[in-house]
Short mmCIF file of C-alpha atoms (C1' of nucleotides) in Angstrom, two decimals:
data_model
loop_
_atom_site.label_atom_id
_atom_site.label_comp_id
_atom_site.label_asym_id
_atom_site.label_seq_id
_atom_site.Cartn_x
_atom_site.Cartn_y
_atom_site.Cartn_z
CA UNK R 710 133.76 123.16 78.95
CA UNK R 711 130.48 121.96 77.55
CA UNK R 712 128.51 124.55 79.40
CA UNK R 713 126.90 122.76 82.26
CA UNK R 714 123.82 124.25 81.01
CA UNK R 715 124.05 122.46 77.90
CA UNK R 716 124.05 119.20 80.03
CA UNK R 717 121.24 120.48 81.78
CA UNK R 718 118.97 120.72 78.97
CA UNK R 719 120.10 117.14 78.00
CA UNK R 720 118.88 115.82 80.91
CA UNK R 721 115.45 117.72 80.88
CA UNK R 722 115.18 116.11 77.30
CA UNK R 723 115.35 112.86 78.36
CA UNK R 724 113.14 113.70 81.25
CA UNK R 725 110.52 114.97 79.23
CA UNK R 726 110.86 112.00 76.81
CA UNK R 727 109.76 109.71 79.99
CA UNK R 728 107.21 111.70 81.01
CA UNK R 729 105.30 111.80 77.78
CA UNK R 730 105.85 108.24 76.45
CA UNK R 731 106.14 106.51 80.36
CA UNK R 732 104.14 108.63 82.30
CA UNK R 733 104.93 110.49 85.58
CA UNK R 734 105.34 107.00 87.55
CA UNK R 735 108.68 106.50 85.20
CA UNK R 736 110.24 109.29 85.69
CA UNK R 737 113.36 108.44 88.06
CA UNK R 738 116.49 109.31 88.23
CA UNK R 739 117.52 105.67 86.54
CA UNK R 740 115.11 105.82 84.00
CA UNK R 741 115.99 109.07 82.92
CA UNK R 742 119.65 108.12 82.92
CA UNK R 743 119.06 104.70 81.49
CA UNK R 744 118.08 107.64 78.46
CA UNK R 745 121.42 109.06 78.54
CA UNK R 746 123.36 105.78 78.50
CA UNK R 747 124.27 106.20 82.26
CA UNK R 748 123.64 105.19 85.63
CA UNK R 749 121.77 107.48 88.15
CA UNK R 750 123.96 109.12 90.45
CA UNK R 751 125.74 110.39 87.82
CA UNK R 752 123.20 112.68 87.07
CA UNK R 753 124.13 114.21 90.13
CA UNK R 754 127.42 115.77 88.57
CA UNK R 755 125.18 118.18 86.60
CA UNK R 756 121.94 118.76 87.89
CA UNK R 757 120.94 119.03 91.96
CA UNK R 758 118.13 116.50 92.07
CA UNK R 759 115.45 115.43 90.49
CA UNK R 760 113.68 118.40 91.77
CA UNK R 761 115.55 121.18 89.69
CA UNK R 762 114.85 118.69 86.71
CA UNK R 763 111.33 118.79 87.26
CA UNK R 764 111.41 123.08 87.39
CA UNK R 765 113.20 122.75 84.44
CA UNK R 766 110.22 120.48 82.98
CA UNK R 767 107.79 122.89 84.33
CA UNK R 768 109.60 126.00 82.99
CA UNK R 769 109.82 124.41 79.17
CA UNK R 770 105.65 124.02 79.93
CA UNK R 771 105.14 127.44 80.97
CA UNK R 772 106.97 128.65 77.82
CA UNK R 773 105.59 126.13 75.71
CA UNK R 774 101.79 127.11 76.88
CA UNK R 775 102.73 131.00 76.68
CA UNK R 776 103.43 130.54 73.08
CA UNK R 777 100.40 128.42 72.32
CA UNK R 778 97.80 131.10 74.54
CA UNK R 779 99.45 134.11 72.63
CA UNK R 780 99.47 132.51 69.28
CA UNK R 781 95.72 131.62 69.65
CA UNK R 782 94.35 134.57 70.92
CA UNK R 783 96.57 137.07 68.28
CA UNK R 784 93.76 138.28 66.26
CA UNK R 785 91.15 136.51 68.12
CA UNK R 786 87.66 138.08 68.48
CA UNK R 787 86.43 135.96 70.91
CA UNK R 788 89.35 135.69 73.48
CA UNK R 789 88.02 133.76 76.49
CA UNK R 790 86.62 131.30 74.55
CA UNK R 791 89.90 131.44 72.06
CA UNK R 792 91.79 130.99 75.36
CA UNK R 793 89.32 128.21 76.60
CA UNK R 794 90.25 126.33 74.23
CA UNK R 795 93.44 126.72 73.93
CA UNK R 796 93.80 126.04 77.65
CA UNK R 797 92.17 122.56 77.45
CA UNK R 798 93.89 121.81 74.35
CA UNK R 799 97.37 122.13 76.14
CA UNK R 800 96.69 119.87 78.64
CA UNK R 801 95.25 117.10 76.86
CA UNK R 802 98.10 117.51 74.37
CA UNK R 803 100.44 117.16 77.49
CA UNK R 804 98.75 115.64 80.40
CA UNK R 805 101.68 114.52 82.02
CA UNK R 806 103.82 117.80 81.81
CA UNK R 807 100.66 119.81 82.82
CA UNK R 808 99.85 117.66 85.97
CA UNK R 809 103.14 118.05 86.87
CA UNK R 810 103.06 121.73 86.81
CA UNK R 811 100.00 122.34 88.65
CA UNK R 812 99.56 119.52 91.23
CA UNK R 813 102.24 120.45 93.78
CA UNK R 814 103.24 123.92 95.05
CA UNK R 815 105.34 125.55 92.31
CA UNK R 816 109.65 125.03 92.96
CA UNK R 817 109.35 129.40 92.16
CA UNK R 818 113.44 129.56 92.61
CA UNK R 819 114.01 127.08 90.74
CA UNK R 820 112.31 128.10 87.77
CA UNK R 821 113.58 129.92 85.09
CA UNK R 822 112.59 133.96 85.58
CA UNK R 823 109.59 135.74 84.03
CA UNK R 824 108.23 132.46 82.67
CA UNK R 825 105.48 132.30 85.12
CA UNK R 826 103.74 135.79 84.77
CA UNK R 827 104.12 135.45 80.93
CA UNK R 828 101.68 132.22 81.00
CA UNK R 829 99.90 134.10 83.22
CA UNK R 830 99.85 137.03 80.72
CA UNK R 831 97.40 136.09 78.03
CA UNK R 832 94.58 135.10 81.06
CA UNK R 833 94.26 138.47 82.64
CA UNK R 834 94.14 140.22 79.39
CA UNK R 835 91.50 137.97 78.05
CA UNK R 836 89.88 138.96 81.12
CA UNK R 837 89.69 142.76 80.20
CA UNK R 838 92.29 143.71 82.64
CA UNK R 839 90.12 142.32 85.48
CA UNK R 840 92.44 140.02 88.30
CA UNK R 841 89.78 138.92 89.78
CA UNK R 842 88.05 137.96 86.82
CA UNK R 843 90.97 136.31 85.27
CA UNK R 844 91.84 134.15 88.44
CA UNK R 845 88.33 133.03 88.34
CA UNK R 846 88.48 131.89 84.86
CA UNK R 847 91.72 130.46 85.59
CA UNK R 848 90.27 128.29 88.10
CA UNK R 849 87.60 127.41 86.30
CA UNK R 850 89.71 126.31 83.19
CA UNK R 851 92.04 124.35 85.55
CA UNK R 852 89.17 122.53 87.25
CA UNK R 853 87.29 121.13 84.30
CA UNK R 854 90.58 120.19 83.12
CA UNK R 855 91.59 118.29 85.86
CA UNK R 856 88.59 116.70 86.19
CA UNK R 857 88.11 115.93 83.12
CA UNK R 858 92.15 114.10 83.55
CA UNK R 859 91.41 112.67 86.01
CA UNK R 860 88.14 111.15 84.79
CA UNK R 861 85.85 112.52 87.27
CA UNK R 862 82.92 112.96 85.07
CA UNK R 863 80.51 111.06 84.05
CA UNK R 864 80.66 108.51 81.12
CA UNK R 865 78.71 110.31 79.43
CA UNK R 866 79.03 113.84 80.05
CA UNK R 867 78.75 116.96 77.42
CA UNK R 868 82.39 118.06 78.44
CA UNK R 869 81.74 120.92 75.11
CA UNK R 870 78.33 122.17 77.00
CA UNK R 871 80.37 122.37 80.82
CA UNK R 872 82.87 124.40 79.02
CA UNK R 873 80.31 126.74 77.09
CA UNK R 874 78.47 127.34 80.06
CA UNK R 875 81.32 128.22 82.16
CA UNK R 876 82.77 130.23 79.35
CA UNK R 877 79.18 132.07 79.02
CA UNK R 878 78.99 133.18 82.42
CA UNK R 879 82.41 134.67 82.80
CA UNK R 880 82.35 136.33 79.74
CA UNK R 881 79.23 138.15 80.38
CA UNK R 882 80.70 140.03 83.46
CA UNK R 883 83.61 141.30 80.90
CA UNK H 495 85.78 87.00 114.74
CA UNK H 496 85.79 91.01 115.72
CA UNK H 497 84.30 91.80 111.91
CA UNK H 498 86.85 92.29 109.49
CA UNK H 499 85.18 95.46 108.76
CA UNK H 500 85.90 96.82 112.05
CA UNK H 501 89.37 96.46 111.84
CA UNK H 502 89.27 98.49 108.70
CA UNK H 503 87.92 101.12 110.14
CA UNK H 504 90.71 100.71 112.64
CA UNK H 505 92.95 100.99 109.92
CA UNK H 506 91.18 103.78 108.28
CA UNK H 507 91.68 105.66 111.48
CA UNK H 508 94.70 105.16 111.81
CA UNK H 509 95.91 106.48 108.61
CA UNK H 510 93.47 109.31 108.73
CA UNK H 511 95.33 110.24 111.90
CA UNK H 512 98.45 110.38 110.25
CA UNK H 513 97.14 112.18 107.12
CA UNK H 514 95.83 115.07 108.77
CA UNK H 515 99.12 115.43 110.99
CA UNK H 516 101.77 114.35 109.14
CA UNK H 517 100.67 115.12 105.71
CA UNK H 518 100.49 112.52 102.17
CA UNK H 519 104.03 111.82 102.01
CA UNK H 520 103.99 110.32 105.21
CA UNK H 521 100.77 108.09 104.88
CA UNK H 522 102.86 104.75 104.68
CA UNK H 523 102.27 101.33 105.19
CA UNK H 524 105.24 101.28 108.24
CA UNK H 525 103.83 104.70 109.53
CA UNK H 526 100.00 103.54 109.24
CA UNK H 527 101.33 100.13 111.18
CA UNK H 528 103.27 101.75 113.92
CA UNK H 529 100.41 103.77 115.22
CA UNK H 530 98.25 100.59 115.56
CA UNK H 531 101.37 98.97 117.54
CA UNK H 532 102.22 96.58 114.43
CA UNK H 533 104.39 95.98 111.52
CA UNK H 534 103.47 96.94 108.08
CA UNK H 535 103.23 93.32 106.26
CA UNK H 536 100.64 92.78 109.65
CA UNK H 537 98.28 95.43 107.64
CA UNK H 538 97.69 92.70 105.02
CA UNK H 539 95.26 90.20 107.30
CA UNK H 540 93.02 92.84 106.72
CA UNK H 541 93.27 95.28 104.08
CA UNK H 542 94.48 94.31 100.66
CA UNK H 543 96.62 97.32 100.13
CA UNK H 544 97.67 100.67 100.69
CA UNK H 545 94.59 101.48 97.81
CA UNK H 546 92.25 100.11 99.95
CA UNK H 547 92.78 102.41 102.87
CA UNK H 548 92.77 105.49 100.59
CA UNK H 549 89.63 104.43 99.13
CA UNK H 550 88.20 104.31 102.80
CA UNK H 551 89.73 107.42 103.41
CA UNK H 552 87.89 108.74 99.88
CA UNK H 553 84.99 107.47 100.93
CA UNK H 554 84.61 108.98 104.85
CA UNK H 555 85.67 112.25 102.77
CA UNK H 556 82.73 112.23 100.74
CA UNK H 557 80.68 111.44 103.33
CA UNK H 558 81.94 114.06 105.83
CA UNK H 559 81.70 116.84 102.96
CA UNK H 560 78.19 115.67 101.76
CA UNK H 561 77.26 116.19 105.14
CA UNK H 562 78.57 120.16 105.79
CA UNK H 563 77.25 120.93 102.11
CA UNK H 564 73.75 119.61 102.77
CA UNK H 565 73.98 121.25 106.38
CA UNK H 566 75.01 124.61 105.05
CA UNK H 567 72.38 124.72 101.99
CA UNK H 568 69.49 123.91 104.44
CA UNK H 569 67.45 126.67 104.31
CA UNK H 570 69.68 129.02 102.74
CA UNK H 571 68.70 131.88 100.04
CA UNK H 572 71.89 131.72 97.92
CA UNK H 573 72.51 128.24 97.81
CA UNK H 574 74.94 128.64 94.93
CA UNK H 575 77.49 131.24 97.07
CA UNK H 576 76.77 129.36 100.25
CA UNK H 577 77.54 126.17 98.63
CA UNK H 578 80.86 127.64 96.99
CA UNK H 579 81.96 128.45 100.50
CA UNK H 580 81.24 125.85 102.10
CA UNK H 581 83.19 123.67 99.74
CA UNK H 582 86.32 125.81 100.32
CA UNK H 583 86.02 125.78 103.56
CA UNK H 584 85.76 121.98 104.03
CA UNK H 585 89.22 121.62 101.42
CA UNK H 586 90.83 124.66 103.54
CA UNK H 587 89.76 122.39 106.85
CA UNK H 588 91.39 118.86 105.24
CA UNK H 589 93.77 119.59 102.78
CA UNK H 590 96.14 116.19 102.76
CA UNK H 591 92.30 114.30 102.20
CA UNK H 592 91.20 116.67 99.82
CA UNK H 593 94.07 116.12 97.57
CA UNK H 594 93.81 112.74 98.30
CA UNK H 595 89.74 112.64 97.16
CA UNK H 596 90.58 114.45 93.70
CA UNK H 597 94.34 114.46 92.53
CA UNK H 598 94.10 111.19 91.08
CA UNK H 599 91.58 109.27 89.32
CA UNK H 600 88.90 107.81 91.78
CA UNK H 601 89.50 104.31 92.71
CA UNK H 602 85.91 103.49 92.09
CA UNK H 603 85.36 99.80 92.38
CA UNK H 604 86.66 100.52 96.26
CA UNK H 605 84.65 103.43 97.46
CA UNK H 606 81.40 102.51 99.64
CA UNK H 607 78.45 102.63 96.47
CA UNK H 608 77.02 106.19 96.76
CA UNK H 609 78.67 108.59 98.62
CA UNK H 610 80.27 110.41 95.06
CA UNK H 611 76.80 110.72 94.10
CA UNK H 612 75.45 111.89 97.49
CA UNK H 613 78.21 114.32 97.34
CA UNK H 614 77.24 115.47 93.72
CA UNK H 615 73.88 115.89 94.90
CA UNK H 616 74.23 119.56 96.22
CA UNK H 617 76.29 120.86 93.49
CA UNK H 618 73.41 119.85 91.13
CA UNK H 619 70.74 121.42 93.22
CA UNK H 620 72.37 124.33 94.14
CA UNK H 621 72.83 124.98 89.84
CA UNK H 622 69.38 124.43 89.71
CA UNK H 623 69.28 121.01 88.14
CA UNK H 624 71.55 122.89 84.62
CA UNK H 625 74.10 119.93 84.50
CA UNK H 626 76.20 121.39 82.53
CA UNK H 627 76.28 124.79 85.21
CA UNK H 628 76.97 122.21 87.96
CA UNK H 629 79.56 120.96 86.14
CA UNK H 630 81.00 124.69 85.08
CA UNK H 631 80.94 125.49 88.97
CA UNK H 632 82.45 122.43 90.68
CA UNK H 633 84.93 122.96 88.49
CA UNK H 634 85.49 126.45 89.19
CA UNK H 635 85.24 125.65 92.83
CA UNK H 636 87.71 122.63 92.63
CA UNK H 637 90.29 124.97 90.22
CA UNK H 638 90.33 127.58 93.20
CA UNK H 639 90.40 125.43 95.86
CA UNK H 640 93.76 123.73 94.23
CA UNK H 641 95.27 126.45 93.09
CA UNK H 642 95.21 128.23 96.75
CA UNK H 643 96.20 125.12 98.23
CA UNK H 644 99.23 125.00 95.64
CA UNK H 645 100.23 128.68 96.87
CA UNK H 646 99.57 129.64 93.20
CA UNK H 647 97.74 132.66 93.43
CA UNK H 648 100.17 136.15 93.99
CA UNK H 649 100.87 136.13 97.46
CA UNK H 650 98.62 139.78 98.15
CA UNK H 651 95.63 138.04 96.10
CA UNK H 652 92.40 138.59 96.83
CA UNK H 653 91.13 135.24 97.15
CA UNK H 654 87.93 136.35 98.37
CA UNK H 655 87.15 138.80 95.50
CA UNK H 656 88.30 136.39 93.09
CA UNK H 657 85.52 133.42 94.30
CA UNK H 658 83.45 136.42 94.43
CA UNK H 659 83.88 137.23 90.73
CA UNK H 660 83.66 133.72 89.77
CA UNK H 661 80.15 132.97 91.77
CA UNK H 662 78.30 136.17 90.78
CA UNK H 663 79.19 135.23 87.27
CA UNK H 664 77.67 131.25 87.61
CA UNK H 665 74.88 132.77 89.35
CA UNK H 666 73.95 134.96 86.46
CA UNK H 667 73.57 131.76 84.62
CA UNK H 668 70.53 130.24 86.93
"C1'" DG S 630 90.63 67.39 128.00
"C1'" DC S 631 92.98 66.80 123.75
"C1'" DT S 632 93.54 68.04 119.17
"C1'" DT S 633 92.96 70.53 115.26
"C1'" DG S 634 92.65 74.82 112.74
"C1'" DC S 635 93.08 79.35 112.03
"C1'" DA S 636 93.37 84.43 113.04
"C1'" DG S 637 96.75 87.53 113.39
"C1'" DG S 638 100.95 88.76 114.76
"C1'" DC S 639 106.17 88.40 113.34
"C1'" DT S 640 110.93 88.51 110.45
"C1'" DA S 641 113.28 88.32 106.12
"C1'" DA S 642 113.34 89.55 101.74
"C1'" DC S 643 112.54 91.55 96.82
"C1'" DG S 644 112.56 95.19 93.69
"C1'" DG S 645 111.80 99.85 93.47
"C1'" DT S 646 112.77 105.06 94.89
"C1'" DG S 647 116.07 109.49 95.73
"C1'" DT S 648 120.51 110.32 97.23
"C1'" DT S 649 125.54 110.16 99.05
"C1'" DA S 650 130.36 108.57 99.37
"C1'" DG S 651 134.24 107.30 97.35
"C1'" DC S 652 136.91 105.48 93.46
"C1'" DC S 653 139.11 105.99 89.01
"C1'" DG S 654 140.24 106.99 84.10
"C1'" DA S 655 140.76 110.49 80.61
"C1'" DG S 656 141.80 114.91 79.20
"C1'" DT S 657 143.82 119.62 80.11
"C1'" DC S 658 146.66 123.17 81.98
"C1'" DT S 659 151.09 124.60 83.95
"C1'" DA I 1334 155.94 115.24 83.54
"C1'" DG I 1335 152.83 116.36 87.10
"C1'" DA I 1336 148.67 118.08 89.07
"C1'" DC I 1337 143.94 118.95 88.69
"C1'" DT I 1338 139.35 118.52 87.39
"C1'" DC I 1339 135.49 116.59 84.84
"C1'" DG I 1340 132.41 112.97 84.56
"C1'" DG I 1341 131.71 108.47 84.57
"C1'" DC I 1342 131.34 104.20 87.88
"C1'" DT I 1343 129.98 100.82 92.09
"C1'" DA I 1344 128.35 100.26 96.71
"C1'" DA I 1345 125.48 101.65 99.94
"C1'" DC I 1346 121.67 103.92 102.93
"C1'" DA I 1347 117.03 104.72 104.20
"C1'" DC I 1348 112.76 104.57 102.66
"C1'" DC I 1349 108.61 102.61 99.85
"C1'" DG I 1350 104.70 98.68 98.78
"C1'" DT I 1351 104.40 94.01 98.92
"C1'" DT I 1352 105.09 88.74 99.46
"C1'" DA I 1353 106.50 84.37 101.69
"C1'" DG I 1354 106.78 81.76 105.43
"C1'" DC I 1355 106.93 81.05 110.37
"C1'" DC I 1356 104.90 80.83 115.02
"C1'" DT I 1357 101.79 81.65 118.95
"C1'" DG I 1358 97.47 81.68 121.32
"C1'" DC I 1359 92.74 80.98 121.25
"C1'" DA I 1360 88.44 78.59 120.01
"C1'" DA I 1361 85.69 74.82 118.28
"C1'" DG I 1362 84.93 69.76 117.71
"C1'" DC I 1363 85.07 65.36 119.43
#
DNA sequence: GCTTGCAGGCTAACGGTGTTAGCCGAGTCT
DNA sequence: AGACTCGGCTAACACCGTTAGCCTGCAAGC
C-alpha cells in the first residue's frame, strides 16, 4: 500500500493550500477535496475528520515556527527581541495557519509528539530559564499579535514602539 | 409600535442567555428564536442578521467591563496590577462573550459609538497616559487571558506567578 | 363601522457545512 | 477463478444563515 500516511500528508497539503490562498472560511471538507480531484466523503477513507486534518495543519505550524525561532535566535545577542520578532513575523507570514493554532483549545492527541514543547523551547530559554517569565512574554507576543490580526488598534498606531516597550520591560527583569 | 430598539434588546437577551449557557457554537439563529417562542426567519423583522446581535452583544460587553475596570481602579494604589486583575477576572467570569468581543475583527460600524473607547480608557490611565505601555499591557493581558482560556498553559502552571512576572515587569516601565 | 395597511408571526426553500451509509469497480492475493 | 480490500462514488441527514412569500390580527382613517 501507499502508506496511509502518505495520503495523509496529501490531504494536509491541499488543506494548507486553502487556508493560505482562501482563508479559514474555505476550508471544508469539499473544498479541500475539490483540491484532490474528489468529492468529500471520500476523504473520510483516509483521514478521521476534518479535525485530525486541522492537528495535522497545526503540527506542520509548530514545526515550521520551531525552525524559524531557533534559526533566528542561533547566534543572537539580543534574544527576546530576536525572538520578538521572529514571533510577529510568523504570524503575519501565516495568519491563517497561526489563528488556527492558537484560537481554540489545542486537539493535544491528535498532534504529532514533542512538536509542542519544541516551539515552546526557544521562549523559555530566551527567557533565561525563567517559566514565569517566558509565559509572560509569550502572552504578551501572542496578544499584540492578535490584535494587531485582528485589527484592533488604532489606524494609526506605532505597532514598532508597542512592541519595544513591551520587549523593554520584560527584558529588564532577565 | 413597542420601539424597534426594544425588541433588540429582547433579542440581545436572548442570545446572551444562550451564550453564557450553551456556549458560541450554539448561539444560532433557530436556538436564539426558540427561546423567544419564534422561528428563526421571525428574527429578521427586527434585526438584520446574526452580526447584528453579536455586535449588541460586543457592545453590552464593553460596557459591562468598562464598568468593573473603572469600579476596581477607583481609588486604588496599583492601578496597573489591579487593573490586570480585574480584566482577567471579568474574561474568566464571561468567557463565550469574551471570545466573542476579541477573536475576530470588531464589527465596528454596528457597535453603540463609544463604548471601545470608554473601555480603552482605563488601560490608558492605568499606563500612565505611555500609549505605547498601554498598548504593551493590554496585550499582555489579552495574550494570557486567551491562552488560559485555550488550556494552553502546562496543566501545574502557575498562572498567578506568571501575570505576576508579566505586571511587575510593565510596571517598571511607568 | 368599514376598510385599508402594516407589523410580525409563519412555512418552504436555497446553498452551504460536517458526516454517514451503502454501492461499486479495479486491483491483488490465494 | 474467486474472494477480498482499497478507494472512489451518490444520496442523504441534521444543522447553519438567509430569503421569499403568505397570512392573521390590530390600529388608523374616513
Amino acid at each position: 500500500m501507499a502508506s496511509s500516511v502518505a495520503r495523509t500528508r496529501e490531504i494536509a497539503g491541499a488543506a494548507r493550500a486553502v487556508l493560505e490562498e482562501e482563508g479559514a472560511a474555505a476550508l471544508s471538507m469539499r473544498r479541500v477535496a475539490e483540491r484532490l480531484g474528489m468529492r468529500a466523503p471520500s476523504l473520510y477513507k483516509h483521514v478521521a475528520g476534518k479535525e485530525e486534518i486541522e492537528a495535522e495543519l497545526i503540527s506542520d505550524g509548530f514545526e515550521e515556527s520551531a525552525a524559524a525561532f531557533e534559526e533566528a535566535c542561533a547566534g543572537a545577542h539580543d534574544h527576546l527581541a530576536t525572538l520578538a520578532a521572529a514571533y510577529r513575523a510568523f504570524a503575519l507570514a501565516h495568519p491563517h495557519l497561526y489563528r488556527l493554532m492558537t484560537e481554540r483549545p489545542l486537539p493535544r492527541a491528535l498532534l504529532r509528539p514533542g512538536v509542542e514543547e519544541r516551539a515552546a523551547r526557544p521562549v523559555i530559554d530566551a527567557a533565561g530559564g525563567d517559566v514565569d517569565l517566558a509565559r509572560a512574554a509569550w502572552a504578551f507576543a501572542h496578544g499584540m499579535v492578535m490584535l494587531e490580526l485582528n485589527g484592533r488598534f488604532p489606524p494609526g498606531a506605532d505597532l514598532d514602539a508597542a512592541w519595544a516597550a513591551g520587549v523593554a520591560a520584560l527584558q529588564e527583569r532577565r
